[in-house]
Amino acid sequence: GEDVEQSLFLSVREGDSSVINCTYTDSSSTYLYWYKQEPGAGLQLLTYIFSNMDMKQDQRLTVLLNKKDKHLSLRIADTQTGDSAIYFCAEKYTGNQFYFGTGTSLTVIP
Amino acid sequence: DSGVTQTPKHLITATGQRVTLRCSPRSGDLSVYWYQQSLDQGLQFLIQYYNGEERAKGNILERFSAQQFPDLHSELNLSSLELGDSALYFCASSPTRELYEQYFGPGTRLTVT
């Protein structure tokens, strides 16, 4: 299966934490990724996690993976207005098949 | 700036026409990936080339083709264009054959009228 689902919109206040969620259907994914896309720009790789890990932290970003529930989340601490963008989760399967989620548009309210 | 360049930035053409999109990967990267991003289909993987050879194929239409040249730049050819081909086309590159990290270019916006 290649269904990767995300909620479409999220609004948070500046300084709060943001949590962006992603669910997927295929358990054979090997790597899971988070990308950020700002208006008019390409995708920027934020972080990725190997499928045998539960958590990865990178400065303000924390990725949590629940393989049993096929659920991936990205937590952004101390969210800033510059974090406003669309966030995509993506999965890599064997054979270099790569599937993106539908994207979550994050709006940070000053 | 990811180091991946794409030309042109914008392209407007008519149905039935053929266009070529160009991508130069980051220095040293051997793999190039092409993606299509549209409102109704989201971001879809089209095709991957590694060091000149086709490595993986996604949802690429038969009207579309790609190649990677000895200098590692890549071209995506879209022919018999339809209105539904209007989209952002992204190229990404990565250092190796297997995909662990990839770096995206700024995209080419194609409008078919």
Short mmCIF file of C-alpha atoms in Angstrom, two decimals:
data_model
loop_
_atom_site.label_atom_id
_atom_site.label_comp_id
_atom_site.label_asym_id
_atom_site.label_seq_id
_atom_site.Cartn_x
_atom_site.Cartn_y
_atom_site.Cartn_z
CA GLY A 1 0.00 0.00 0.00
CA GLU A 2 1.13 3.51 -0.66
CA ASP A 3 -1.44 5.59 1.23
CA VAL A 4 0.22 8.21 3.37
CA GLU A 5 -2.25 10.44 5.17
CA GLN A 6 -1.81 13.77 6.88
CA SER A 7 -4.26 16.32 8.18
CA LEU A 8 -4.42 19.27 5.82
CA PHE A 9 -4.11 22.24 8.18
CA LEU A 10 -2.62 23.13 11.55
CA SER A 11 -2.52 26.52 13.30
CA VAL A 12 -0.42 27.25 16.35
CA ARG A 13 0.63 30.33 18.28
CA GLU A 14 4.22 31.50 18.10
CA GLY A 15 6.24 29.93 20.90
CA ASP A 16 3.95 26.92 21.26
CA SER A 17 4.84 23.40 20.11
CA SER A 18 3.46 22.05 16.84
CA VAL A 19 2.74 18.40 16.27
CA ILE A 20 2.22 17.23 12.72
CA ASN A 21 0.94 13.69 12.29
CA CYS A 22 1.22 11.16 9.49
CA THR A 23 -0.20 7.67 9.09
CA TYR A 24 0.81 5.11 6.55
CA THR A 25 -0.44 1.71 5.51
CA ASP A 26 2.55 -0.30 4.37
CA SER A 27 4.75 -1.73 7.12
CA SER A 28 7.62 -2.54 4.75
CA SER A 29 8.86 1.04 4.65
CA THR A 30 12.55 1.35 5.51
CA TYR A 31 13.02 5.07 6.05
CA LEU A 32 10.53 7.79 6.91
CA TYR A 33 11.15 11.45 6.21
CA TRP A 34 9.88 14.91 6.97
CA TYR A 35 10.17 17.65 4.36
CA LYS A 36 9.30 21.33 4.51
CA GLN A 37 8.04 23.28 1.51
CA GLU A 38 7.86 27.05 1.63
CA PRO A 39 5.75 28.95 -0.93
CA GLY A 40 7.27 28.83 -4.40
CA ALA A 41 10.16 26.64 -3.29
CA GLY A 42 11.23 23.04 -3.52
CA LEU A 43 11.16 20.57 -0.68
CA GLN A 44 13.74 20.86 2.05
CA LEU A 45 14.73 17.72 3.90
CA LEU A 46 14.26 18.33 7.64
CA THR A 47 14.99 14.97 9.16
CA TYR A 48 14.54 11.26 8.65
CA ILE A 49 14.27 8.17 10.81
CA PHE A 50 15.10 4.57 10.14
CA SER A 51 12.14 2.27 10.58
CA ASN A 52 13.72 0.38 13.51
CA MET A 53 13.99 3.55 15.59
CA ASP A 54 11.30 4.98 17.87
CA MET A 55 12.50 8.52 18.21
CA LYS A 56 14.95 10.98 16.77
CA GLN A 57 15.70 14.45 18.09
CA ASP A 58 17.41 17.20 16.13
CA GLN A 59 17.45 20.60 17.81
CA ARG A 60 13.83 21.84 17.85
CA LEU A 61 12.58 18.83 15.90
CA THR A 62 11.49 15.53 17.44
CA VAL A 63 10.33 12.63 15.29
CA LEU A 64 8.32 9.83 16.89
CA LEU A 65 7.59 6.57 15.12
CA ASN A 66 4.99 4.06 16.28
CA LYS A 67 5.42 1.09 13.96
CA LYS A 68 2.59 -0.87 15.50
CA ASP A 69 0.09 1.87 14.71
CA LYS A 70 1.95 2.97 11.55
CA HIS A 71 2.04 6.51 12.89
CA LEU A 72 4.77 9.10 12.45
CA SER A 73 4.82 12.52 14.04
CA LEU A 74 6.96 15.63 13.88
CA ARG A 75 7.08 17.92 16.89
CA ILE A 76 8.46 21.42 16.44
CA ALA A 77 9.33 23.06 19.73
CA ASP A 78 9.05 26.84 20.21
CA THR A 79 7.38 27.29 16.82
CA GLN A 80 8.35 30.47 14.99
CA THR A 81 6.67 32.39 12.17
CA GLY A 82 9.43 31.16 9.87
CA ASP A 83 8.17 27.63 10.44
CA SER A 84 4.99 28.44 8.50
CA ALA A 85 5.08 26.12 5.50
CA ILE A 86 3.72 22.85 4.18
CA TYR A 87 5.18 19.77 5.82
CA PHE A 88 5.29 16.44 4.01
CA CYS A 89 6.00 13.05 5.46
CA ALA A 90 7.39 10.49 3.06
CA GLU A 91 8.21 6.82 3.06
CA LYS A 92 10.91 4.89 1.30
CA TYR A 93 10.22 1.29 0.39
CA THR A 94 12.64 -1.25 -0.94
CA GLY A 95 13.47 -0.64 -4.57
CA ASN A 96 13.65 3.12 -4.07
CA GLN A 97 9.90 3.63 -4.28
CA PHE A 98 9.19 6.81 -2.46
CA TYR A 99 5.73 8.02 -1.45
CA PHE A 100 4.76 11.38 -0.07
CA GLY A 101 1.89 12.30 2.19
CA THR A 102 -0.70 14.85 1.24
CA GLY A 103 1.07 17.63 3.16
CA THR A 104 0.06 19.64 6.24
CA SER A 105 -0.08 23.40 5.97
CA LEU A 106 1.25 24.88 9.21
CA THR A 107 0.29 28.46 10.05
CA VAL A 108 2.05 30.14 12.93
CA ILE A 109 0.09 32.99 14.48
CA PRO A 110 2.25 35.79 15.95
CA ASP B 1 19.94 26.68 -1.68
CA SER B 2 20.10 22.91 -2.16
CA GLY B 3 22.64 23.01 -4.98
CA VAL B 4 20.20 21.43 -7.42
CA THR B 5 19.28 23.66 -10.35
CA GLN B 6 16.33 23.40 -12.69
CA THR B 7 15.50 25.28 -15.86
CA PRO B 8 13.27 26.87 -16.90
CA LYS B 9 11.46 28.21 -13.85
CA HIS B 10 8.20 28.64 -15.70
CA LEU B 11 6.94 27.21 -18.95
CA ILE B 12 3.66 27.92 -20.71
CA THR B 13 2.72 25.83 -23.70
CA ALA B 14 -0.29 24.53 -25.59
CA THR B 15 -1.92 21.12 -25.59
CA GLY B 16 -0.30 18.64 -27.91
CA GLN B 17 3.12 20.23 -27.63
CA ARG B 18 6.37 18.76 -26.31
CA VAL B 19 8.67 20.30 -23.71
CA THR B 20 12.00 19.45 -22.10
CA LEU B 21 12.79 20.21 -18.49
CA ARG B 22 16.38 20.27 -17.36
CA CYS B 23 18.01 19.45 -14.04
CA SER B 24 21.58 19.70 -12.79
CA PRO B 25 22.21 17.70 -9.61
CA ARG B 26 24.37 18.77 -6.68
CA SER B 27 28.06 18.45 -7.35
CA GLY B 28 29.06 14.83 -6.78
CA ASP B 29 25.53 13.42 -6.67
CA LEU B 30 25.01 10.50 -9.01
CA SER B 31 21.28 9.95 -8.62
CA VAL B 32 18.57 12.16 -10.05
CA TYR B 33 14.86 11.82 -9.27
CA TRP B 34 11.91 13.47 -10.97
CA TYR B 35 8.63 14.30 -9.24
CA GLN B 36 5.36 15.85 -10.30
CA GLN B 37 3.39 17.98 -7.84
CA SER B 38 -0.19 18.84 -8.69
CA LEU B 39 -3.16 19.93 -6.62
CA ASP B 40 -5.22 16.83 -7.25
CA GLN B 41 -2.49 14.16 -7.16
CA GLY B 42 -0.07 15.62 -4.63
CA LEU B 43 3.60 14.85 -4.98
CA GLN B 44 4.32 11.80 -7.12
CA PHE B 45 7.57 10.07 -7.87
CA LEU B 46 8.15 9.69 -11.60
CA ILE B 47 11.55 8.17 -12.24
CA GLN B 48 15.10 7.81 -10.94
CA TYR B 49 18.41 7.69 -12.79
CA TYR B 50 21.70 6.63 -11.31
CA ASN B 51 24.93 7.39 -13.13
CA GLY B 52 23.21 7.44 -16.49
CA GLU B 53 21.03 4.38 -16.04
CA GLU B 54 17.34 4.14 -15.16
CA ARG B 55 17.11 2.82 -11.60
CA ALA B 56 13.49 3.05 -10.49
CA LYS B 57 10.20 3.93 -12.09
CA GLY B 58 7.11 5.37 -10.44
CA ASN B 59 3.90 6.77 -11.88
CA ILE B 60 5.42 8.03 -15.09
CA LEU B 61 3.16 8.23 -18.14
CA GLU B 62 4.25 6.71 -21.43
CA ARG B 63 4.15 10.20 -22.96
CA PHE B 64 6.93 11.18 -20.57
CA SER B 65 10.54 10.10 -20.76
CA ALA B 66 13.77 11.05 -19.09
CA GLN B 67 17.48 10.54 -19.47
CA GLN B 68 20.66 11.29 -17.60
CA PHE B 69 23.72 12.40 -19.52
CA PRO B 70 27.42 11.62 -18.93
CA ASP B 71 27.85 14.94 -17.13
CA LEU B 72 24.99 13.74 -14.83
CA HIS B 73 22.49 16.40 -15.74
CA SER B 74 19.06 15.06 -16.53
CA GLU B 75 16.22 15.98 -18.83
CA LEU B 76 12.54 15.15 -18.51
CA ASN B 77 10.68 15.14 -21.82
CA LEU B 78 6.93 15.60 -21.80
CA SER B 79 5.09 15.08 -25.07
CA SER B 80 1.51 15.28 -26.39
CA LEU B 81 0.81 17.57 -23.49
CA GLU B 82 -2.63 17.67 -21.92
CA LEU B 83 -4.23 20.22 -19.61
CA GLY B 84 -3.83 17.77 -16.74
CA ASP B 85 -0.06 17.82 -17.13
CA SER B 86 0.02 21.33 -15.69
CA ALA B 87 2.00 20.96 -12.48
CA LEU B 88 5.23 21.70 -10.69
CA TYR B 89 7.99 19.34 -11.73
CA PHE B 90 10.75 18.83 -9.24
CA CYS B 91 14.11 17.26 -9.66
CA ALA B 92 16.04 15.94 -6.67
CA SER B 93 19.50 14.45 -6.33
CA SER B 94 21.27 12.18 -3.91
CA PRO B 95 24.84 10.93 -3.68
CA THR B 96 24.19 7.22 -4.01
CA ARG B 97 22.09 4.68 -5.85
CA GLU B 98 20.01 3.93 -2.76
CA LEU B 99 17.84 6.76 -1.55
CA TYR B 100 18.55 7.92 1.99
CA GLU B 101 18.66 11.65 1.60
CA GLN B 102 17.64 13.67 -1.40
CA TYR B 103 17.90 17.36 -2.15
CA PHE B 104 15.27 19.12 -4.20
CA GLY B 105 15.60 21.77 -6.84
CA PRO B 106 13.29 24.81 -6.95
CA GLY B 107 11.03 23.20 -9.56
CA THR B 108 9.69 24.06 -13.00
CA ARG B 109 6.10 25.25 -13.18
CA LEU B 110 4.49 23.95 -16.34
CA THR B 111 1.22 25.45 -17.52
CA VAL B 112 -0.55 23.77 -20.43
CA THR B 113 -3.25 25.92 -22.05
#
